[in-house]
Tab-separated table of C-alpha atoms and ligand atoms in Angstrom:
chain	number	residue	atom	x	y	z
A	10	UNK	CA	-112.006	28.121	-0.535
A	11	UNK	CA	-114.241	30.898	-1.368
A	12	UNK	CA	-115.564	33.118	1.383
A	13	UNK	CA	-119.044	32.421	3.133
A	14	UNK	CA	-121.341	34.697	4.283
A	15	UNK	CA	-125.093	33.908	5.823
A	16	UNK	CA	-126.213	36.753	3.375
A	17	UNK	CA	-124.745	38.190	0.372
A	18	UNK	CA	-126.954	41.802	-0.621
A	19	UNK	CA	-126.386	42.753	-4.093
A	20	UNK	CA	-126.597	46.377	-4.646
A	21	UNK	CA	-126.023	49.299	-1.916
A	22	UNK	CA	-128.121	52.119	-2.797
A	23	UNK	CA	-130.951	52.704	-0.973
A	24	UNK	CA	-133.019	49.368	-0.216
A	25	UNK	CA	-129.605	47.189	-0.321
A	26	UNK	CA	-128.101	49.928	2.154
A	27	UNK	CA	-130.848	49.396	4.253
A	28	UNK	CA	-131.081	45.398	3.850
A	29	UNK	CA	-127.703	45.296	5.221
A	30	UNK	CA	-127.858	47.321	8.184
A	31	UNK	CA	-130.934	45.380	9.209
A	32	UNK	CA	-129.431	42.458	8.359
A	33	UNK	CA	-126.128	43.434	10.362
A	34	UNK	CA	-127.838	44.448	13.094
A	35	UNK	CA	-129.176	40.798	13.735
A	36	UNK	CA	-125.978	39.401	14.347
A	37	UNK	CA	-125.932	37.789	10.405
A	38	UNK	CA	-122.393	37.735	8.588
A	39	UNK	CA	-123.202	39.734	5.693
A	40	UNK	CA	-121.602	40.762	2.783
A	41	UNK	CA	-122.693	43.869	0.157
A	42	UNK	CA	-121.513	44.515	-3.076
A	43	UNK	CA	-121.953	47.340	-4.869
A	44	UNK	CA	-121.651	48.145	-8.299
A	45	UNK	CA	-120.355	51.753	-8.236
A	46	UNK	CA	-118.573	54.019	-5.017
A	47	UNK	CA	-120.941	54.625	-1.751
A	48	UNK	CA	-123.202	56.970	-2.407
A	49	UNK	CA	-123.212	57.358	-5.739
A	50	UNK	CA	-125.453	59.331	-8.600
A	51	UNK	CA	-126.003	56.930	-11.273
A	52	UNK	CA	-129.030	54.961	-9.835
A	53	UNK	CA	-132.300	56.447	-8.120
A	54	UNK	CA	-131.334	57.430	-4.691
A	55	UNK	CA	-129.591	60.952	-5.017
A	56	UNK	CA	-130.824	64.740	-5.658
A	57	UNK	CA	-130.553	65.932	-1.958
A	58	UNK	CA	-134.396	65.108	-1.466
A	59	UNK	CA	-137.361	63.095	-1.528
A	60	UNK	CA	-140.777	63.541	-0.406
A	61	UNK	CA	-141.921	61.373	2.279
A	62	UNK	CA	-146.049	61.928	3.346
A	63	UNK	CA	-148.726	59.066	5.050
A	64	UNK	CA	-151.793	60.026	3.179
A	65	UNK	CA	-150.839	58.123	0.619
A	66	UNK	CA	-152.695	58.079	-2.860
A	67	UNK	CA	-151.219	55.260	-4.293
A	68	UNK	CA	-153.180	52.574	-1.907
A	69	UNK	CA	-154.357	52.749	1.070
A	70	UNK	CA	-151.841	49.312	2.081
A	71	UNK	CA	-148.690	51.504	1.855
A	72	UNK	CA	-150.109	53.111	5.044
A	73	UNK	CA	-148.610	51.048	7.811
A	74	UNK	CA	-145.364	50.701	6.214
A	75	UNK	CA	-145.297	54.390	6.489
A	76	UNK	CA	-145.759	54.763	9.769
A	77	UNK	CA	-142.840	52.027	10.622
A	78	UNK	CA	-140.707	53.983	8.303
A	79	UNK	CA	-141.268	57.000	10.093
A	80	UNK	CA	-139.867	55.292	13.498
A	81	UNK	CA	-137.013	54.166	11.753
A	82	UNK	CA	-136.229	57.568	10.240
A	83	UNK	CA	-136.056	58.783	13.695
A	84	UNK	CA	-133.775	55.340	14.918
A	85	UNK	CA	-131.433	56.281	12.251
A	86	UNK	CA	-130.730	59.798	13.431
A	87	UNK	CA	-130.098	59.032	16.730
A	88	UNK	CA	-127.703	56.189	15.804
A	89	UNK	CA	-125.863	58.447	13.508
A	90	UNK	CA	-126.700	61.975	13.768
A	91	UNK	CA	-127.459	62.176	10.351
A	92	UNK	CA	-129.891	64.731	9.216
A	93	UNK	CA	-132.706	61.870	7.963
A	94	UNK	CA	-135.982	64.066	7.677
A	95	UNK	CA	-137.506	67.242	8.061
A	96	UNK	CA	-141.440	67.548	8.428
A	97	UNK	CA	-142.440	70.602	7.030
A	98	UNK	CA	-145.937	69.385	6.121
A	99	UNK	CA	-147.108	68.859	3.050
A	100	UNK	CA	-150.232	69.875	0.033
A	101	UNK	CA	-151.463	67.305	-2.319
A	102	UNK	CA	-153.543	70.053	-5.018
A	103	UNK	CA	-155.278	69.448	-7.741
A	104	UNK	CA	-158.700	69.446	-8.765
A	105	UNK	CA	-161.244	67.282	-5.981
A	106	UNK	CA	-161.689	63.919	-8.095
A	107	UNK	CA	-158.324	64.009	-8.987
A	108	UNK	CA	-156.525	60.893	-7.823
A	109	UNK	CA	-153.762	63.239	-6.061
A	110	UNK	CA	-156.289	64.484	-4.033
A	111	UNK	CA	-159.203	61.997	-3.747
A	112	UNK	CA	-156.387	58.903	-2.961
A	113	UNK	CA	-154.900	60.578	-0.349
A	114	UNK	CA	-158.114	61.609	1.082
A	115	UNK	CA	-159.084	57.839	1.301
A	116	UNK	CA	-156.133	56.736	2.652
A	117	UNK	CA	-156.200	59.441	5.171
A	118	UNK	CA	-160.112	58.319	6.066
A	119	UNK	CA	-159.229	54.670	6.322
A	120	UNK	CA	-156.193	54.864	8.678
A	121	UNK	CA	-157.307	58.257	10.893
A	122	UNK	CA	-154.426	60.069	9.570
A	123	UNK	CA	-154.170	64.033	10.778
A	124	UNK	CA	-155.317	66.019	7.801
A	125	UNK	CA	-157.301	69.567	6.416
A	126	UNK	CA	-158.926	69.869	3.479
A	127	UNK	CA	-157.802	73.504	1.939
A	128	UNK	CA	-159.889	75.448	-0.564
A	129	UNK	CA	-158.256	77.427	-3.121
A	130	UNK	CA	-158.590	80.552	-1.380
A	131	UNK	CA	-156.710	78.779	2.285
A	132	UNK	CA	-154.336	77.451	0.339
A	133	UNK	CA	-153.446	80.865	-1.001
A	134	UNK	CA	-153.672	82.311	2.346
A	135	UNK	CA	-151.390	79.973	3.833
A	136	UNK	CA	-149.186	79.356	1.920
A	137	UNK	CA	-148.794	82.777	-0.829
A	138	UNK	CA	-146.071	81.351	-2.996
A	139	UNK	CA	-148.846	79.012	-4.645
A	140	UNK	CA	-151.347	79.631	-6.721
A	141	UNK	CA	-154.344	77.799	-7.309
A	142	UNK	CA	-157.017	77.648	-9.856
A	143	UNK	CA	-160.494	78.286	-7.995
A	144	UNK	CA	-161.701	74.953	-8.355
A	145	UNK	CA	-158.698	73.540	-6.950
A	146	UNK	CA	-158.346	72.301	-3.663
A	147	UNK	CA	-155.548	70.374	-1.312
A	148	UNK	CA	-155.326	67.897	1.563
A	149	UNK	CA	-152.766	69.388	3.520
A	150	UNK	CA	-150.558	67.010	6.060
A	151	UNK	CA	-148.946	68.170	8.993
A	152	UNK	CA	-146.731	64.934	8.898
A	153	UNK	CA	-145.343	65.493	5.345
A	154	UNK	CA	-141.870	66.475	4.553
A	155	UNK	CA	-138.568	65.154	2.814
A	156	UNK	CA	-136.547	62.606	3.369
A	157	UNK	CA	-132.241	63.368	2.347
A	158	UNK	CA	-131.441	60.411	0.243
A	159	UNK	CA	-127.908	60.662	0.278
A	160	UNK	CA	-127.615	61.185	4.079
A	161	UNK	CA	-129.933	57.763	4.275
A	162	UNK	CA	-127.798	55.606	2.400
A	163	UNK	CA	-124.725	56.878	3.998
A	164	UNK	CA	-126.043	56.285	7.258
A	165	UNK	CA	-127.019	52.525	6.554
A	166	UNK	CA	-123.761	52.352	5.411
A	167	UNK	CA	-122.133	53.793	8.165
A	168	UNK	CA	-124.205	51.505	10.819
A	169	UNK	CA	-123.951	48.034	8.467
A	170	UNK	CA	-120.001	48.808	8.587
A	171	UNK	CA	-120.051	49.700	12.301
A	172	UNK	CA	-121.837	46.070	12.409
A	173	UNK	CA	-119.180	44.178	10.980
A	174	UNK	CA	-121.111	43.602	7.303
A	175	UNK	CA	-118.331	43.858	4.771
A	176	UNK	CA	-119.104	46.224	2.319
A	177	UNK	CA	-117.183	46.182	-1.277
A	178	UNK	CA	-117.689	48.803	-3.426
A	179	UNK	CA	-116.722	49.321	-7.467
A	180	UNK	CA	-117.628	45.495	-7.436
A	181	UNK	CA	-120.183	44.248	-9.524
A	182	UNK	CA	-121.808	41.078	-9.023
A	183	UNK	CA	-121.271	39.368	-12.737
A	184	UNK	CA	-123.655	36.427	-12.201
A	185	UNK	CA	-124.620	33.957	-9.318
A	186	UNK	CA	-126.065	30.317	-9.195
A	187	UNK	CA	-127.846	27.894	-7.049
A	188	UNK	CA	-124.868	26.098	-4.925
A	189	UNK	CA	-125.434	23.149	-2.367
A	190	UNK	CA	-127.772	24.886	0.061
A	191	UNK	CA	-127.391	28.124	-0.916
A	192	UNK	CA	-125.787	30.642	-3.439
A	193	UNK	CA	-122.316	31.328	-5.392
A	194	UNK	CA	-121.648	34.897	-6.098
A	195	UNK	CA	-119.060	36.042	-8.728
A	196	UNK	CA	-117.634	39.224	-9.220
A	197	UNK	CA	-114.824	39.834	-11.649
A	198	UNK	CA	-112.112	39.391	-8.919
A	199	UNK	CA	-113.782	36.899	-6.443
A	200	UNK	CA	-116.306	34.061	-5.818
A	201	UNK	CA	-118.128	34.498	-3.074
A	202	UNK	CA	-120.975	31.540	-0.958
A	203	UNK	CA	-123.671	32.462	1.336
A	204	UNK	CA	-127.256	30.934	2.234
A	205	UNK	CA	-129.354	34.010	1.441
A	206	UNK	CA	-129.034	36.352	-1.128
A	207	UNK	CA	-130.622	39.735	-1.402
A	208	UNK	CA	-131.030	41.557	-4.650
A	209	UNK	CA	-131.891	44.807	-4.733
A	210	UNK	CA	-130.872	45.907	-8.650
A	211	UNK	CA	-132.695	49.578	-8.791
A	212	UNK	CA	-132.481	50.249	-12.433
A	213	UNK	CA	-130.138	47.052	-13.240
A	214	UNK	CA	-133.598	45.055	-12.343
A	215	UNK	CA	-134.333	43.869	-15.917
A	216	UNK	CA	-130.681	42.559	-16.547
A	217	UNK	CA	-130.229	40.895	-12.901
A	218	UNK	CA	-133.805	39.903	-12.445
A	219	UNK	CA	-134.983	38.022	-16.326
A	220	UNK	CA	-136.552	35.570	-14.627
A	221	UNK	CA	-138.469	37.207	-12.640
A	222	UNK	CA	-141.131	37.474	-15.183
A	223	UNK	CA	-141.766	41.362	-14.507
A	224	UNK	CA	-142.076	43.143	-17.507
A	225	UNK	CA	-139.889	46.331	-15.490
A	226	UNK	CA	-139.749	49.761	-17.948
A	227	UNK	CA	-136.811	52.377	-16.565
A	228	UNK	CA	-137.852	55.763	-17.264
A	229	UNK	CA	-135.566	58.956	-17.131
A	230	UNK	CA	-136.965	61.656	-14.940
A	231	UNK	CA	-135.436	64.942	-14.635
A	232	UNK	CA	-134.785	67.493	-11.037
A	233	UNK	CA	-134.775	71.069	-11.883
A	234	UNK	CA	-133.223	74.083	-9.165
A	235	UNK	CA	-134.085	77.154	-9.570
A	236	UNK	CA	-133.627	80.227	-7.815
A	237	UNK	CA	-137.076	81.864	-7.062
A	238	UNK	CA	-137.627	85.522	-8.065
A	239	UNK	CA	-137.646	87.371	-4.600
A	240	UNK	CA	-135.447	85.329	-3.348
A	241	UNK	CA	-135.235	82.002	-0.847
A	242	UNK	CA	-137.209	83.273	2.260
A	243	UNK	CA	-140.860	82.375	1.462
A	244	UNK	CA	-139.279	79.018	-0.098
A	245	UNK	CA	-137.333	78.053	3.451
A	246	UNK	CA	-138.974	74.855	5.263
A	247	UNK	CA	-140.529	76.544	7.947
A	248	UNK	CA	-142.396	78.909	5.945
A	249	UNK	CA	-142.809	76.306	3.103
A	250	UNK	CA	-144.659	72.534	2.011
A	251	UNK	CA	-143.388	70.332	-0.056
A	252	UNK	CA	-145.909	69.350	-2.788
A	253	UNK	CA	-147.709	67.662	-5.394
A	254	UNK	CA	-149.728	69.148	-7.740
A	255	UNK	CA	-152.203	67.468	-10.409
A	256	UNK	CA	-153.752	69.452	-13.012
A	257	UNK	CA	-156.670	68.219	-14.866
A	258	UNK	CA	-154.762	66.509	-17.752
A	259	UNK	CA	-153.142	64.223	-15.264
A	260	UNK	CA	-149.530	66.219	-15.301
A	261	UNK	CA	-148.566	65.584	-11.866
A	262	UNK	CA	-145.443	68.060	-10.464
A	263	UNK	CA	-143.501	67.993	-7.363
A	264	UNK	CA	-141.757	70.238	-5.648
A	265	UNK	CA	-139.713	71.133	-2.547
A	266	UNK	CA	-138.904	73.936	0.201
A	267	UNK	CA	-135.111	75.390	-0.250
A	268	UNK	CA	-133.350	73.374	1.687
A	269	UNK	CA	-129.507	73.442	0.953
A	270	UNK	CA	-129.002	77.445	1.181
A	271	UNK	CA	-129.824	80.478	-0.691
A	272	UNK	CA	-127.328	79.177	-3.711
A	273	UNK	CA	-129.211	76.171	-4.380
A	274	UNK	CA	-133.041	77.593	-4.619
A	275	UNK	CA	-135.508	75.116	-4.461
A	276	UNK	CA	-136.212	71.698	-6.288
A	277	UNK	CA	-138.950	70.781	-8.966
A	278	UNK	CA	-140.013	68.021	-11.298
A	279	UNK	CA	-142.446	66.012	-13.029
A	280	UNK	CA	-143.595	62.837	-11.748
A	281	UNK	CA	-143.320	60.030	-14.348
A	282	UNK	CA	-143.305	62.161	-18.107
A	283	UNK	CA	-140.209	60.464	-18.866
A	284	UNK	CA	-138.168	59.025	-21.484
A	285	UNK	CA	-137.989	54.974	-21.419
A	286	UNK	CA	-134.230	54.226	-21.380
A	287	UNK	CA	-131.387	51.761	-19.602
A	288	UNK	CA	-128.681	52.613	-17.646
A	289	UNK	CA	-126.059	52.591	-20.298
A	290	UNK	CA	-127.886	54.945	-23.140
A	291	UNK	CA	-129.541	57.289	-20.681
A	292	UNK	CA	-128.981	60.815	-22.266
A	293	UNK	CA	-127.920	62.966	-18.947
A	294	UNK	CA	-127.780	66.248	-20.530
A	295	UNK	CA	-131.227	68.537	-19.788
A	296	UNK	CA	-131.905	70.203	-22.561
A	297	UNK	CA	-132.899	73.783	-22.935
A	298	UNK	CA	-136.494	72.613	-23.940
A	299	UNK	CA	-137.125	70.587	-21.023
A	300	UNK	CA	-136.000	73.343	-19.183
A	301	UNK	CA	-138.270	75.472	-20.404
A	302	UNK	CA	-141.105	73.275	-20.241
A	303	UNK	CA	-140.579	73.169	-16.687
A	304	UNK	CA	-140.515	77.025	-15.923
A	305	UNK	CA	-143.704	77.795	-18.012
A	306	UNK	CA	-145.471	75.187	-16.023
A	307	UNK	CA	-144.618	76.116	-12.785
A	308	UNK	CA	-144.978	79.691	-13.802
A	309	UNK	CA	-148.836	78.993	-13.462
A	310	UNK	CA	-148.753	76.916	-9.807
A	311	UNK	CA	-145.591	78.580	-8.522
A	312	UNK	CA	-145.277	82.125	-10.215
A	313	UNK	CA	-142.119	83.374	-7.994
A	314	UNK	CA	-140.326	79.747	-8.251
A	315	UNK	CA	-138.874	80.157	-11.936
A	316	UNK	CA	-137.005	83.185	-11.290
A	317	UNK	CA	-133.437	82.005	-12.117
A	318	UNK	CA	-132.620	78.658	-13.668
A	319	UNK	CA	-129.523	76.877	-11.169
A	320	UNK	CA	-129.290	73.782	-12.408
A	321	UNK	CA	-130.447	70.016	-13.047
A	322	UNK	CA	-129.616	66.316	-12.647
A	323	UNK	CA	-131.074	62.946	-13.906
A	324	UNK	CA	-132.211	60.076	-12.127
A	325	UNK	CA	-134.322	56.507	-13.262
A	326	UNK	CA	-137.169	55.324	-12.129
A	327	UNK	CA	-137.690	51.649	-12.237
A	328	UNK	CA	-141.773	51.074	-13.541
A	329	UNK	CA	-143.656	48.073	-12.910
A	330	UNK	CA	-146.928	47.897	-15.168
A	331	UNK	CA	-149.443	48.744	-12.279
A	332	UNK	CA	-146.633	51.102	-10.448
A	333	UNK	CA	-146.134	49.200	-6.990
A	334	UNK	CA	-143.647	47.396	-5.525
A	335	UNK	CA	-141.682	43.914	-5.724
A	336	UNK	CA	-140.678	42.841	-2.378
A	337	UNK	CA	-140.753	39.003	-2.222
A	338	UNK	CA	-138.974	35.488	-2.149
A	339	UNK	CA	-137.960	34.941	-5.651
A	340	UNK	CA	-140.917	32.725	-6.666
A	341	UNK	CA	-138.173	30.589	-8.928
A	342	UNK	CA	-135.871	30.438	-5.573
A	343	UNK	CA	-137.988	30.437	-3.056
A	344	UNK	CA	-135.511	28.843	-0.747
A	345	UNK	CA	-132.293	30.959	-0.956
A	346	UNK	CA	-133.462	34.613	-2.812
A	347	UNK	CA	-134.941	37.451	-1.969
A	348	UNK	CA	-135.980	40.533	-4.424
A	349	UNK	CA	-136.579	44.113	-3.848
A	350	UNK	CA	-137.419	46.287	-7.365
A	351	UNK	CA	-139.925	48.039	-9.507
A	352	UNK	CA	-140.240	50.933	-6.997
A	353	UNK	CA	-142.055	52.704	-9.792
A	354	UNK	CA	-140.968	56.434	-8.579
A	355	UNK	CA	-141.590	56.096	-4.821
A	356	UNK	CA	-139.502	53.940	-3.093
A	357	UNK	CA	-137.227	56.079	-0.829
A	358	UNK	CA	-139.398	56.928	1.847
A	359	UNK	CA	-139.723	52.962	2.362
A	360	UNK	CA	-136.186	52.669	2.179
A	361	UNK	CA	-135.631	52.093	5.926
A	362	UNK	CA	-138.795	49.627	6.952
A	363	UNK	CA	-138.148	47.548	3.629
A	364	UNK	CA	-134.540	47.222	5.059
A	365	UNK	CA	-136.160	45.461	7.347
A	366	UNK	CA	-138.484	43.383	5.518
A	367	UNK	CA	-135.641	42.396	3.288
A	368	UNK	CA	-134.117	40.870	6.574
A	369	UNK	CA	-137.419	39.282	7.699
A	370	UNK	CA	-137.696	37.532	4.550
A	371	UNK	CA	-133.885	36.636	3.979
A	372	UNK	CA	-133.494	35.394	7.713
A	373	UNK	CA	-137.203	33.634	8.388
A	374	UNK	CA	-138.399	33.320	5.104
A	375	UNK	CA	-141.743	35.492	6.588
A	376	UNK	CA	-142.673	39.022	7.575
A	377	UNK	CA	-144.939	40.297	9.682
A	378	UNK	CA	-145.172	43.848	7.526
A	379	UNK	CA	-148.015	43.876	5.104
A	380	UNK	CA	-146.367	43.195	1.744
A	381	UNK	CA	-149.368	41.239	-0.328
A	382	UNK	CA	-149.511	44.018	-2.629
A	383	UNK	CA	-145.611	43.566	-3.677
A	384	UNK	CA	-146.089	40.130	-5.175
A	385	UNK	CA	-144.024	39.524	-8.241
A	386	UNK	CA	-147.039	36.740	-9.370
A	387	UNK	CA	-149.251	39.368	-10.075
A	388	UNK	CA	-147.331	40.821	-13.013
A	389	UNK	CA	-146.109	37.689	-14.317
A	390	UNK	CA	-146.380	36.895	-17.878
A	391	UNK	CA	-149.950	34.896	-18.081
A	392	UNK	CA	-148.445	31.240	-19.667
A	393	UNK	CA	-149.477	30.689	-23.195
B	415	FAD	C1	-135.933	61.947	-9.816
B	415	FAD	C2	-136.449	60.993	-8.799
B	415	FAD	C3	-137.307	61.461	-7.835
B	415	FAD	C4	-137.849	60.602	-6.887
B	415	FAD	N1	-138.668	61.116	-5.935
B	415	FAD	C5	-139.109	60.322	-4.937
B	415	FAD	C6	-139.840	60.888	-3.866
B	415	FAD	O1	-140.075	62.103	-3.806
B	415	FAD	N2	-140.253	60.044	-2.858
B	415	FAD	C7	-139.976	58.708	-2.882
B	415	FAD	O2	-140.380	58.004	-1.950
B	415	FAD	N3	-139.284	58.146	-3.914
B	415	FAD	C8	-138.842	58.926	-4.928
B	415	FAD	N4	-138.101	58.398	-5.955
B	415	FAD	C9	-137.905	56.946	-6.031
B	415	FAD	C10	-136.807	56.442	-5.131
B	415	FAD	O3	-135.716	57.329	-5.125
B	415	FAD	C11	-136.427	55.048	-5.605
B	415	FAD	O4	-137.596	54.217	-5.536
B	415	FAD	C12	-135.318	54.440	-4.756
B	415	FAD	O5	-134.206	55.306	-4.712
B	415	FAD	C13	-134.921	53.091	-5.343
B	415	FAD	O6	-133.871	52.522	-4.569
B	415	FAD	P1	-133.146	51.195	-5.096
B	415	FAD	O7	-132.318	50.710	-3.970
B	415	FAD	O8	-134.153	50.298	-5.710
B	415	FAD	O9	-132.211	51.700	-6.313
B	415	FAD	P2	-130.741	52.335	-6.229
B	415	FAD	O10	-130.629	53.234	-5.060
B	415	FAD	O11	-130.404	52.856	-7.571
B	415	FAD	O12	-129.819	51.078	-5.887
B	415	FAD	C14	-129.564	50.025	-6.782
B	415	FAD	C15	-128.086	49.717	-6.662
B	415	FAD	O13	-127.751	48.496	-7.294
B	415	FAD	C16	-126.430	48.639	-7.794
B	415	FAD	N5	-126.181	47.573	-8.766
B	415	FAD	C17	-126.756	47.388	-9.977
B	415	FAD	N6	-126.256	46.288	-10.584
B	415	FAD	C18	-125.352	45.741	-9.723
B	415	FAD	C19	-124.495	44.594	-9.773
B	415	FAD	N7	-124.477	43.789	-10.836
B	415	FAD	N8	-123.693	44.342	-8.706
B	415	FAD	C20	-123.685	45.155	-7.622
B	415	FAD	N9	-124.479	46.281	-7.536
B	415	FAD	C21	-125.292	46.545	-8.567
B	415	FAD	C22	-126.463	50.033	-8.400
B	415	FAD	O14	-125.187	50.557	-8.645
B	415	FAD	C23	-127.222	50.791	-7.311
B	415	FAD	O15	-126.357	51.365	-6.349
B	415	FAD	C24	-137.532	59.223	-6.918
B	415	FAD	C25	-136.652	58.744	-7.881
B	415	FAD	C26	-136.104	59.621	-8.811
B	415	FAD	C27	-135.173	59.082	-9.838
C-alpha cells in the first residue's frame, strides 16, 4: 500500500514552504517533497534579501495581496522568532514617466498608500549616498524594506514540521498521474497517493508544468556585494532605503542597505538583463565583465557603493511573457491540481499570503484573495 496524504506539495522553496505550512496549519495530512536539502541555493529564494514595498508598479491588483502578506510576515515572527522583515523604507527613482516611478505612483493613488514624492535635490538631502540626475525624481515609501528569504523558508519549514506535514528532502518527484479520485506521486524510492496536489516548480516549471501551455523563459540574474568606499555606516538600515532605480533606457537596478555586518557591504543588481538558461546549463561563475558592468553603473547612482568588490551569487528567475503570476487550478486538472509559477522576478514578498492561497485553492477549490490576474488561460497558446 502506498502512503496517502490529503495533499502532496511538490517543491519546498519559497511558495511550496509556504503552501505547506498553510496547509498544515488546517489540520490537512500533508506531505512535501523537495528536490534538493532545506534551504537550499540552487532555485530563486536565497541571497540573504529581497525587497518587499506596497506601491507597487507592476499593477495596481498586487496591492491587497501585499498588505495580507505584510500581516503574515509579522504572524511568522512571532511563531518563530525568525528575523522575517525589516522596514527601512524605500525610493523608487527614475525619471517622472518612467514606469518605476509613474506605476507606483498609481498604485499608491488607487489604494491610499502612505507616500512622498522626492525631487532630485530631497532625495539627495535625505538620503546623501545617492545621486540623482536633476530631472530625476522618487516616490519614497515609509512601508518599504526587505524581506530575508532564507529565514522565510526556514521558518515555514520549521512551523509545517511543528504541524505534523512530513517533509522529505533530496527527493525529487519523478512524475505523477491522475489516480481514482486523486493523484499518484513517484519519487525514485517511493509512490506516494493524495487528493490534492500542489506544484510549485520555481525554475523546474517548464519540465514539471508542459501542459500547462505557458510559454515560461528562466533567466539568470546576478547579486553583487560590495564593500562601499567609506565604509558601512551611511549604508546601515536605519540610515539607508532599499531601492530601485530606472534610468531612461529602461535599465532598472536594485539595491539594498548593509544588512549582514561590515564584512558583507551591501547588495546590488539588475532587474531582468539576464541570460535565458535552465537549471542544468546555468553558468554560475560571474565574470569579471559583469562585474565591472555593475560598478561603472552604480558608480553614477551610488558613487561610494563600488568601493571594494566582496563577492557574488546567481539565482533564476522564472518569466512569463507579460511578467505576472500563475496561481491557479490546473485548467487540464481542475479537480485534483493546483499550480504556483512564472513569478517573473518578484515573487518572494508574496511568498507567505500565496501560501495561503495555495491552501484555499487545494482545500476548497476557491479563494477569496484577488488572483484574476494569475490565470494560466491568458498565456495559453491561441489553438491553431
Ligand atoms: C536574484 C533574484 C532577486 C530577486 N529579487 C526579488 C525581490 O527583490 N523581491 C521579490 O519579491 N522577489 C524577488 N525575486 C523573485 C523571488 O525570489 C522568486 O519569485 C521566488 O523565490 C520564487 O519562489 P518559488 O517557490 O517559485 O521557487 P523556488 O524557491 O526556487 O522553489 C522551487 C522548488 O522546487 C524544487 N523542485 C524542482 N523540481 C522538483 C521536483 N521534481 N521534485 C521536488 N522538488 C522540486 C526546487 O528544488 C526548489 O526548491 C528575486 C529572484 C532572484 C533570483
Amino acid at each position: 500500500m502506498s502512503p496517502t496524504y490529503d495533499v502532496i506539495v511538490i517543491g519546498l522553496g519559497g511558495m511550496g514552504s509556504a503552501a505547506a505550512h498553510h496547509l498544515s496549519s488546517r489540520g490537512v495530512r500533508v506531505l512535501g517533497l523537495e528536490k534538493f536539502g532545506p534551504v537550499h541555493n540552487r532555485g530563486s529564494s536565497h541571497g540573504g534579501s529581497r525587497i518587499t514595498r506596497q506601491s507597487y508598479f507592476e499593477d495596481p491588483a498586487y496591492v491587497p495581496l501585499l498588505l495580507r502578506a505584510y500581516e503574515l510576515y509579522e504572524d511568522v515572527e512571532r511563531a518563530t522568532g525568525r528575523d522575517i522583515a525589516t522596514l527601512c523604507g524605500g525610493v523608487m527613482v527614475g525619471p517622472p514617466d518612467s514606469l518605476t516611478v509613474s506605476g507606483s505612483l498609481r498604485s499608491a493613488t488607487q489604494w491610499d498608500l502612505p507616500h512622498e514624492m522626492l525631487d532630485a535635490a530631497e532625495i539627495r538631502r535625505r538620503f546623501p549616498t545617492l545621486n540623482p540626475k536633476d530631472d530625476e525624481v522618487a516616490l519614497y515609501e515609509k512601508k518599504a524594506g526587505l524581506v530575508r528569504p532564507e529565514n522565510m523558508v526556514a521558518a515555514h519549514l520549521q512551523l509545517a514540521t511543528r504541524q505534523g506535514a512530513d517533509l522529505h528532502f533530496d527527493e525529487p518527484m519523478t512524475r505523477w498521474e491522475p489516480y481514482r479520485d486523486g493523484v499518484r506521486v513517484h519519487t525514485a524510492e517511493n509512490t506516494y497517493t493524495a487528493s490534492q496536489l500542489v506544484i510549485c516548480p520555481g525554475a523546474w516549471a517548464p519540465q514539471l508544468l508542459t501542459d500547462l501551455g505557458v510559454p515560461f523563459s528562466i533567466e539568470r540574474q546576478v547579486m553583487y556585494w560590495f564593500q562601499p568606499r567609506g565604509g558601512v555606516r551611511p549604508f546601515l538600515p536605519e540610515n539607508h532605503p532599499i531601492y530601485i532605480w530606472e534610468d531612461a533606457d529602461d535599465v532598472q537596478v536594485y539595491g539594498f542597505p548593509s544588512i549582514d555586518g561590515p564584512e558583507l557591504g551591501a547588495k546590488v543588481a539588475f532587474f531582468r538583463k539576464g541570460v535565458e538558461c535552465t537549471p542544468e546549463n546555468i553558468d554560475r561563475t560571474v565574470h569579471e565583465d559583469e562585474i565591472g558592468a555593475m560598478a561603472d553603473h552604480m558608480s553614477r547612482c551610488v558613487p561610494d557603493l563600488p568601493g571594494t568588490f566582496l563577492k557574488a551569487a546567481t539565482c533564476m528567475y522564472s518569466n512569463t511573457p507579460d511578467e505576472h503570476f500563475v496561481i491557479a487550478r490546473h485548467p487540464a486538472h481542475p479537480e485534483s491540481v493546483t499550480v504556483a509559477c512564472g513569478f517573473s522576478g518578484h515573487g518572494f514578498k508574496f511568498v507567505p499570503v500565496v501560501g495561503e492561497i495555495l491552501a484555499d485553492l487545494a482545500l476548497t477549490g476557491t479563494t477569496a484573495h484577488p488572483i484574476g490576474l494569475f490565470d494560466p488561460l491568458r498565456l495559453a497558446a491561441a489553438p491553431a
